Amino acid sequence: MSAHENPDDQPGQDQITDQLLRRHMGYCMKRAYLTVETVVTGVLNAHDMRIPVYSALGIIVGNPRLSQTALTSALNIERSNTVVIVDTLENRDLIARNRVEGDRRAYALEATLKGQRLFKKIADEVAEKEGALQAGMTSKQRDALTSFLAAIEQGGTRPDAVD
Amino acid sequence: MSAHENPDDQPGQDQITDQLLRRHMGYCMKRAYLTVETVVTGVLNAHDMRIPVYSALGIIVGNPRLSQTALTSALNIERSNTVVIVDTLENRDLIARNRVEGDRRAYALEATLKGQRLFKKIADEVAEKEGALQAGMTSKQRDALTSFLAAIEQGGTRPDAVD
DNA sequence: TATTGTTATACTCTATAACTATA
DNA sequence: TATAGTTATAGAGTATAACAATA
């Protein structure tokens, strides 16, 4: 074991800085998201659920009888991946692939009662954990953050002014 | 081709809503990040560069002579992945693996002049594109967003109040 | 001919385990 | 024995291409 002569307790290397990258919104956002993701994944793991599957369930619960193609575009993924996700949900009896009358190609996806209940339960747990991450923010600041994120997602539209 | 009887121009399915998921900060943040990532990736592709490699370059430029282990912890990834990323940078002569006197196990990573210049060039381009995504926000709102993201990354500390 | 769903496959990012050479 | 770096491998998430059934 070697030098430790710096005043602060950093082993080996003096303070590392990422100030050059902090200039980038994407970098800051990814780091923040990583913290949120860790918390959310912890909740989902307890229900043997992963983020894409949970998201799909949420879309289906909120949009009864939508097709896999519609789900695909809502999730911004590819049809082929949607198939696997819907398989997962169907195998757990959280949703049903109902047939559409008038178009035998398509499914009308519908959450089962079990699926609706599980989604609500998880959503409440996630909301609680995410709330803790925002504990230092005021209600107005939380609304502002939501507004900023929505504006950026849309590619730079003016955010709804909150204050 | 079938029904199109709804007033709005949505094919097949009426308006799809993700309001149940919009409640989650993580969902909103991931969607916003996806927009930013697309823009950033577009810039990086033009330089045959990907996000993790670019991030590593930024850390090395800002922290001359740091070790791969230090880089690993700065990027929050694993040592094994750092090796491949550093290989990529070294093969393009953007950084050098210098030897450390006194510890023949470790490297002192250092950006070459070429690496420093490329990083600065890309950083400016990224900043410009990201700026466009924030075009609808005031300067104070941008600062507030940065502050909120930093607070969340840290797990819910109070953000530096900006207004 | 176009669309819905499907399968197989590949690529990126990240994580784990076992190894080497030094300390 | 612990640490720095390395290799091989595996997993999750996402993307592309080709296909069958139906429109």
Coordinates of C-alpha atoms (C1' of nucleotides) in Angstrom, one line a residue:
Chain A
M1 CA 0.0 0.0 0.0
S2 CA 1.4 3.4 -1.0
A3 CA 1.0 7.1 -0.8
H4 CA -1.9 8.7 1.0
E5 CA -0.4 12.2 1.4
N6 CA -3.3 14.2 0.2
P7 CA -5.3 16.1 2.8
D8 CA -8.7 14.7 1.6
D9 CA -9.2 11.0 1.9
Q10 CA -9.1 10.1 -1.8
P11 CA -7.2 6.9 -2.5
G12 CA -4.6 7.1 -5.2
Q13 CA -6.0 9.9 -7.3
D14 CA -6.8 13.5 -6.2
Q15 CA -10.4 14.6 -6.7
I16 CA -11.8 13.6 -10.0
T17 CA -13.8 16.2 -11.9
D18 CA -16.5 15.7 -14.6
Q19 CA -17.0 19.4 -15.1
L20 CA -16.3 19.2 -18.8
L21 CA -19.2 16.8 -19.2
R22 CA -21.5 18.6 -16.7
R23 CA -21.9 21.2 -19.4
H24 CA -24.1 18.7 -21.3
M25 CA -27.7 18.3 -20.3
G26 CA -27.7 14.7 -21.6
Y27 CA -24.9 13.8 -19.2
C28 CA -26.6 15.3 -16.2
M29 CA -30.0 13.8 -17.2
K30 CA -28.5 10.3 -17.7
R31 CA -26.9 10.5 -14.2
A32 CA -30.1 11.6 -12.6
Y33 CA -32.0 9.0 -14.5
L34 CA -29.6 6.3 -13.3
T35 CA -30.4 7.2 -9.7
V36 CA -34.2 7.0 -10.4
E37 CA -33.8 3.8 -12.4
T38 CA -32.0 2.1 -9.5
V39 CA -34.8 3.0 -7.1
V40 CA -37.5 2.0 -9.6
T41 CA -35.8 -1.3 -10.4
G42 CA -35.6 -2.1 -6.8
V43 CA -39.4 -1.8 -6.5
L44 CA -40.0 -3.8 -9.7
N45 CA -37.7 -6.6 -8.8
A46 CA -39.8 -7.3 -5.7
H47 CA -42.6 -8.0 -8.2
D48 CA -40.5 -9.9 -10.7
M49 CA -41.1 -7.2 -13.2
R50 CA -38.9 -5.1 -15.4
I51 CA -39.3 -1.6 -16.7
P52 CA -40.4 -2.2 -20.3
V53 CA -42.9 -4.8 -19.2
Y54 CA -44.2 -2.6 -16.5
S55 CA -44.5 0.3 -18.9
A56 CA -46.4 -1.9 -21.4
L57 CA -48.8 -2.9 -18.6
G58 CA -49.4 0.7 -17.8
I59 CA -50.3 1.6 -21.3
I60 CA -52.6 -1.4 -21.7
V61 CA -54.4 -0.6 -18.4
G62 CA -54.9 2.9 -19.5
N63 CA -56.0 2.0 -23.0
P64 CA -58.3 -1.0 -23.1
R65 CA -58.4 -3.0 -26.3
L66 CA -55.5 -1.4 -28.0
S67 CA -53.5 -3.4 -30.6
Q68 CA -49.9 -4.5 -30.4
T69 CA -49.0 -2.0 -33.1
A70 CA -50.6 0.8 -31.1
L71 CA -48.7 -0.3 -28.0
T72 CA -45.5 -0.4 -30.1
S73 CA -45.8 3.2 -31.1
A74 CA -46.8 4.3 -27.5
L75 CA -43.6 2.7 -26.1
N76 CA -41.4 3.9 -29.0
I77 CA -40.0 0.4 -29.5
E78 CA -40.2 -2.2 -32.3
R79 CA -43.1 -4.6 -33.1
S80 CA -40.8 -7.6 -32.6
N81 CA -40.0 -6.6 -29.1
T82 CA -43.6 -5.8 -28.3
V83 CA -44.4 -9.5 -29.0
V84 CA -42.0 -10.7 -26.3
I85 CA -43.2 -8.2 -23.8
V86 CA -46.9 -9.0 -24.4
D87 CA -46.0 -12.7 -24.1
T88 CA -44.5 -12.1 -20.7
L89 CA -47.6 -10.2 -19.5
E90 CA -50.0 -12.8 -21.0
N91 CA -48.1 -15.7 -19.4
R92 CA -48.6 -14.1 -16.0
D93 CA -52.3 -13.5 -16.7
L94 CA -51.8 -9.8 -16.3
I95 CA -53.3 -9.1 -19.7
A96 CA -55.3 -11.0 -22.3
R97 CA -54.9 -11.1 -26.1
N98 CA -58.5 -10.8 -27.2
R99 CA -59.5 -11.2 -30.8
V100 CA -60.8 -8.2 -32.8
E101 CA -64.1 -8.7 -34.7
G102 CA -63.6 -7.6 -38.2
D103 CA -59.8 -7.9 -38.4
R104 CA -58.4 -11.4 -37.7
R105 CA -54.9 -10.2 -37.8
A106 CA -55.0 -7.9 -34.8
Y107 CA -55.3 -8.4 -31.1
A108 CA -57.3 -6.2 -28.7
L109 CA -55.1 -6.2 -25.6
E110 CA -56.8 -5.9 -22.3
A111 CA -55.5 -6.0 -18.7
T112 CA -57.0 -8.6 -16.5
L113 CA -58.3 -7.6 -13.0
K114 CA -55.1 -9.1 -11.7
G115 CA -53.1 -7.0 -14.0
Q116 CA -55.0 -3.8 -13.1
R117 CA -54.5 -4.5 -9.4
L118 CA -50.8 -5.3 -9.8
F119 CA -50.2 -2.2 -11.8
K120 CA -51.9 0.1 -9.3
K121 CA -49.9 -1.5 -6.4
I122 CA -46.6 -1.1 -8.1
A123 CA -47.4 2.4 -9.3
D124 CA -48.1 3.5 -5.7
E125 CA -44.9 2.0 -4.5
V126 CA -42.9 3.6 -7.3
A127 CA -44.5 7.0 -6.7
E128 CA -43.6 6.8 -3.0
K129 CA -39.9 6.0 -3.7
E130 CA -39.7 8.6 -6.4
G131 CA -41.2 11.1 -4.0
A132 CA -38.4 10.5 -1.6
L133 CA -35.9 11.4 -4.4
Q134 CA -37.7 14.7 -4.7
A135 CA -38.0 15.2 -1.0
G136 CA -35.8 18.3 -1.1
M137 CA -37.9 20.0 -3.8
T138 CA -41.0 22.1 -3.3
S139 CA -44.2 21.3 -5.0
K140 CA -43.7 24.1 -7.5
Q141 CA -40.2 22.8 -8.3
R142 CA -41.6 19.3 -8.9
D143 CA -44.2 20.7 -11.3
A144 CA -41.5 22.8 -13.0
L145 CA -39.3 19.7 -13.5
T146 CA -42.1 17.8 -15.0
S147 CA -42.8 20.7 -17.3
F148 CA -39.2 21.0 -18.4
L149 CA -38.9 17.3 -19.1
A150 CA -42.0 17.4 -21.3
A151 CA -40.8 20.4 -23.2
I152 CA -37.4 18.7 -23.9
E153 CA -39.1 15.5 -24.9
Q154 CA -41.0 17.4 -27.5
G155 CA -37.8 18.9 -28.8
G156 CA -37.7 22.3 -27.3
T157 CA -41.2 23.6 -27.1
R158 CA -41.9 26.2 -24.5
P159 CA -42.5 24.6 -21.1
D160 CA -45.7 25.4 -19.3
A161 CA -44.5 28.3 -17.1
V162 CA -44.7 27.2 -13.4
D163 CA -43.9 30.4 -11.5
Chain B
M1 CA -58.2 -0.7 -45.5
S2 CA -60.9 -0.3 -42.9
A3 CA -62.7 2.1 -40.5
H4 CA -61.7 5.7 -40.1
E5 CA -64.8 7.0 -38.6
N6 CA -63.3 8.9 -35.7
P7 CA -63.1 12.7 -35.9
D8 CA -59.4 12.9 -35.2
D9 CA -57.0 11.4 -37.7
Q10 CA -55.8 8.4 -35.6
P11 CA -55.6 5.2 -37.6
G12 CA -57.3 2.2 -36.0
Q13 CA -57.1 3.3 -32.4
D14 CA -58.4 6.4 -30.7
Q15 CA -56.0 8.6 -29.0
I16 CA -53.5 6.6 -26.9
T17 CA -52.8 7.9 -23.4
D18 CA -49.8 7.3 -21.1
Q19 CA -51.2 9.3 -18.3
L20 CA -50.9 6.5 -15.8
L21 CA -47.2 6.4 -16.5
R22 CA -46.7 10.2 -16.7
R23 CA -47.1 10.1 -12.9
H24 CA -43.7 8.6 -12.7
M25 CA -40.7 10.9 -12.8
G26 CA -38.6 8.1 -14.2
Y27 CA -40.9 7.6 -17.1
C28 CA -40.9 11.3 -18.0
M29 CA -37.1 11.6 -17.5
K30 CA -36.4 8.6 -19.7
R31 CA -38.6 10.0 -22.5
A32 CA -36.9 13.3 -22.3
Y33 CA -33.5 11.6 -22.2
L34 CA -34.4 9.7 -25.3
T35 CA -34.9 12.9 -27.3
V36 CA -31.6 14.3 -26.0
E37 CA -29.8 11.0 -26.7
T38 CA -31.0 10.9 -30.3
V39 CA -29.7 14.4 -30.9
V40 CA -26.3 13.7 -29.2
T41 CA -25.9 10.4 -31.0
G42 CA -26.4 12.2 -34.2
V43 CA -23.5 14.5 -33.5
L44 CA -21.3 11.7 -32.2
N45 CA -22.0 9.5 -35.2
A46 CA -20.5 12.1 -37.5
H47 CA -17.3 11.6 -35.5
D48 CA -17.5 7.9 -35.4
M49 CA -17.9 8.1 -31.6
R50 CA -20.3 6.7 -29.1
I51 CA -21.6 8.1 -25.8
P52 CA -19.5 5.9 -23.4
V53 CA -16.3 6.5 -25.3
Y54 CA -17.0 10.2 -25.6
S55 CA -17.7 10.4 -21.9
A56 CA -14.5 8.6 -21.0
L57 CA -12.6 11.0 -23.3
G58 CA -14.1 14.0 -21.4
I59 CA -13.1 12.6 -18.1
I60 CA -9.6 11.9 -19.2
V61 CA -9.2 15.4 -20.8
G62 CA -10.4 17.0 -17.6
N63 CA -8.2 14.8 -15.3
P64 CA -4.7 14.3 -16.8
R65 CA -2.9 11.2 -15.6
L66 CA -5.8 9.4 -14.0
S67 CA -5.8 5.6 -13.7
Q68 CA -8.3 3.3 -15.4
T69 CA -9.7 2.5 -12.0
A70 CA -10.3 6.1 -11.3
L71 CA -12.0 6.4 -14.7
T72 CA -14.1 3.4 -13.9
S73 CA -15.5 5.0 -10.8
A74 CA -16.0 8.3 -12.5
L75 CA -18.1 6.7 -15.2
N76 CA -19.9 4.4 -12.8
I77 CA -19.2 1.3 -14.9
E78 CA -17.0 -1.8 -14.5
R79 CA -13.2 -2.1 -14.9
S80 CA -13.7 -4.7 -17.6
N81 CA -15.7 -2.3 -19.8
T82 CA -13.3 0.5 -19.1
V83 CA -10.6 -1.6 -20.8
V84 CA -12.4 -1.8 -24.1
I85 CA -13.3 1.9 -24.0
V86 CA -9.7 2.9 -23.3
D87 CA -8.6 0.6 -26.1
T88 CA -10.9 2.4 -28.5
L89 CA -9.5 5.8 -27.5
E90 CA -5.9 4.6 -27.7
N91 CA -6.3 3.0 -31.1
R92 CA -7.5 6.3 -32.4
D93 CA -4.6 8.2 -30.8
L94 CA -7.0 10.2 -28.8
I95 CA -5.4 9.2 -25.5
A96 CA -2.1 7.5 -24.4
R97 CA -1.6 4.8 -21.8
N98 CA 1.4 6.2 -20.0
R99 CA 3.2 4.2 -17.4
V100 CA 3.3 5.3 -13.7
E101 CA 6.6 5.5 -12.0
G102 CA 6.5 3.6 -8.8
D103 CA 3.6 1.3 -9.7
R104 CA 4.0 -0.9 -12.7
R105 CA 0.5 -2.2 -12.6
A106 CA -1.3 1.1 -13.3
Y107 CA -1.6 3.4 -16.2
A108 CA -1.6 7.2 -16.2
L109 CA -4.1 8.0 -18.9
E110 CA -3.6 11.2 -20.8
A111 CA -5.4 12.8 -23.7
T112 CA -3.3 13.5 -26.8
L113 CA -3.5 16.9 -28.4
K114 CA -5.6 15.3 -31.1
G115 CA -7.9 13.9 -28.3
Q116 CA -8.2 17.3 -26.6
R117 CA -9.1 19.0 -29.9
L118 CA -11.6 16.4 -30.9
F119 CA -13.3 16.5 -27.5
K120 CA -13.6 20.3 -27.6
K121 CA -15.0 20.2 -31.1
I122 CA -17.6 17.6 -30.3
A123 CA -18.5 19.3 -27.0
D124 CA -19.3 22.5 -28.7
E125 CA -21.4 20.8 -31.3
V126 CA -23.3 18.9 -28.6
A127 CA -23.8 22.0 -26.6
E128 CA -25.3 23.8 -29.6
K129 CA -27.7 20.9 -30.4
E130 CA -28.7 20.6 -26.7
G131 CA -29.2 24.3 -26.6
A132 CA -31.8 24.0 -29.4
L133 CA -33.7 21.5 -27.3
Q134 CA -33.8 24.1 -24.5
A135 CA -34.7 26.9 -26.8
G136 CA -38.1 27.5 -25.2
M137 CA -36.6 27.8 -21.7
T138 CA -35.3 30.9 -20.1
S139 CA -31.8 31.0 -18.7
K140 CA -33.2 30.7 -15.2
Q141 CA -35.2 27.7 -16.1
R142 CA -32.2 26.0 -17.6
D143 CA -30.3 26.6 -14.4
A144 CA -33.2 25.3 -12.4
L145 CA -33.3 22.1 -14.5
T146 CA -29.6 21.5 -14.0
S147 CA -30.0 22.1 -10.3
F148 CA -33.0 19.7 -10.0
L149 CA -31.2 16.9 -11.9
A150 CA -28.1 17.2 -9.7
A151 CA -30.3 17.0 -6.6
I152 CA -32.1 13.9 -7.9
E153 CA -28.8 12.3 -8.9
Q154 CA -27.7 12.7 -5.3
G155 CA -30.8 11.0 -4.1
G156 CA -33.0 13.9 -3.0
T157 CA -30.8 16.6 -1.6
R158 CA -32.2 20.1 -1.6
P159 CA -31.5 21.7 -5.0
D160 CA -29.7 25.0 -5.2
A161 CA -32.7 27.3 -5.3
V162 CA -32.7 29.2 -8.6
D163 CA -35.5 31.7 -8.1
Chain C
dT1 C1' -50.0 -4.6 -52.2
dA2 C1' -50.1 -3.2 -47.3
dT3 C1' -50.6 -4.4 -42.5
dT4 C1' -50.5 -7.4 -38.0
dG5 C1' -48.1 -10.2 -35.6
dT6 C1' -44.0 -13.4 -35.4
dT7 C1' -39.3 -15.5 -35.4
dA8 C1' -34.5 -15.2 -35.7
dT9 C1' -30.6 -12.5 -35.2
dA10 C1' -27.4 -8.8 -34.1
dC11 C1' -25.7 -4.8 -31.8
dT12 C1' -24.9 -1.7 -27.7
dC13 C1' -24.4 -1.1 -22.9
dT14 C1' -23.5 -3.1 -18.7
dA15 C1' -22.3 -6.9 -15.3
dT16 C1' -19.8 -11.1 -13.4
dA17 C1' -16.1 -14.3 -13.0
dA18 C1' -11.6 -15.9 -13.5
dC19 C1' -7.1 -14.7 -14.8
dT20 C1' -2.0 -12.0 -14.9
dA21 C1' 1.3 -9.1 -13.1
dT22 C1' 2.5 -6.4 -9.9
dA23 C1' 2.3 -4.5 -4.9
Chain D
dT1 C1' -3.3 -10.8 0.4
dA2 C1' -4.8 -7.0 -2.2
dT3 C1' -4.9 -4.1 -6.3
dA4 C1' -4.6 -2.7 -11.6
dG5 C1' -5.6 -4.3 -15.6
dT6 C1' -7.3 -8.0 -18.8
dT7 C1' -10.2 -11.6 -21.0
dA8 C1' -14.3 -14.1 -21.8
dT9 C1' -18.9 -14.4 -21.2
dA10 C1' -23.7 -13.3 -20.2
dG11 C1' -27.6 -10.5 -19.7
dA12 C1' -31.0 -6.6 -20.7
dG13 C1' -32.7 -3.4 -24.1
dT14 C1' -33.2 -2.3 -28.6
dA15 C1' -33.0 -2.7 -33.8
dT16 C1' -33.2 -5.1 -38.6
dA17 C1' -34.8 -8.6 -41.8
dA18 C1' -37.6 -12.1 -43.5
dC19 C1' -41.8 -14.6 -43.0
dA20 C1' -47.2 -16.2 -42.5
dA21 C1' -51.8 -14.8 -42.2
dT22 C1' -55.0 -11.6 -43.2
dA23 C1' -56.7 -7.2 -45.2

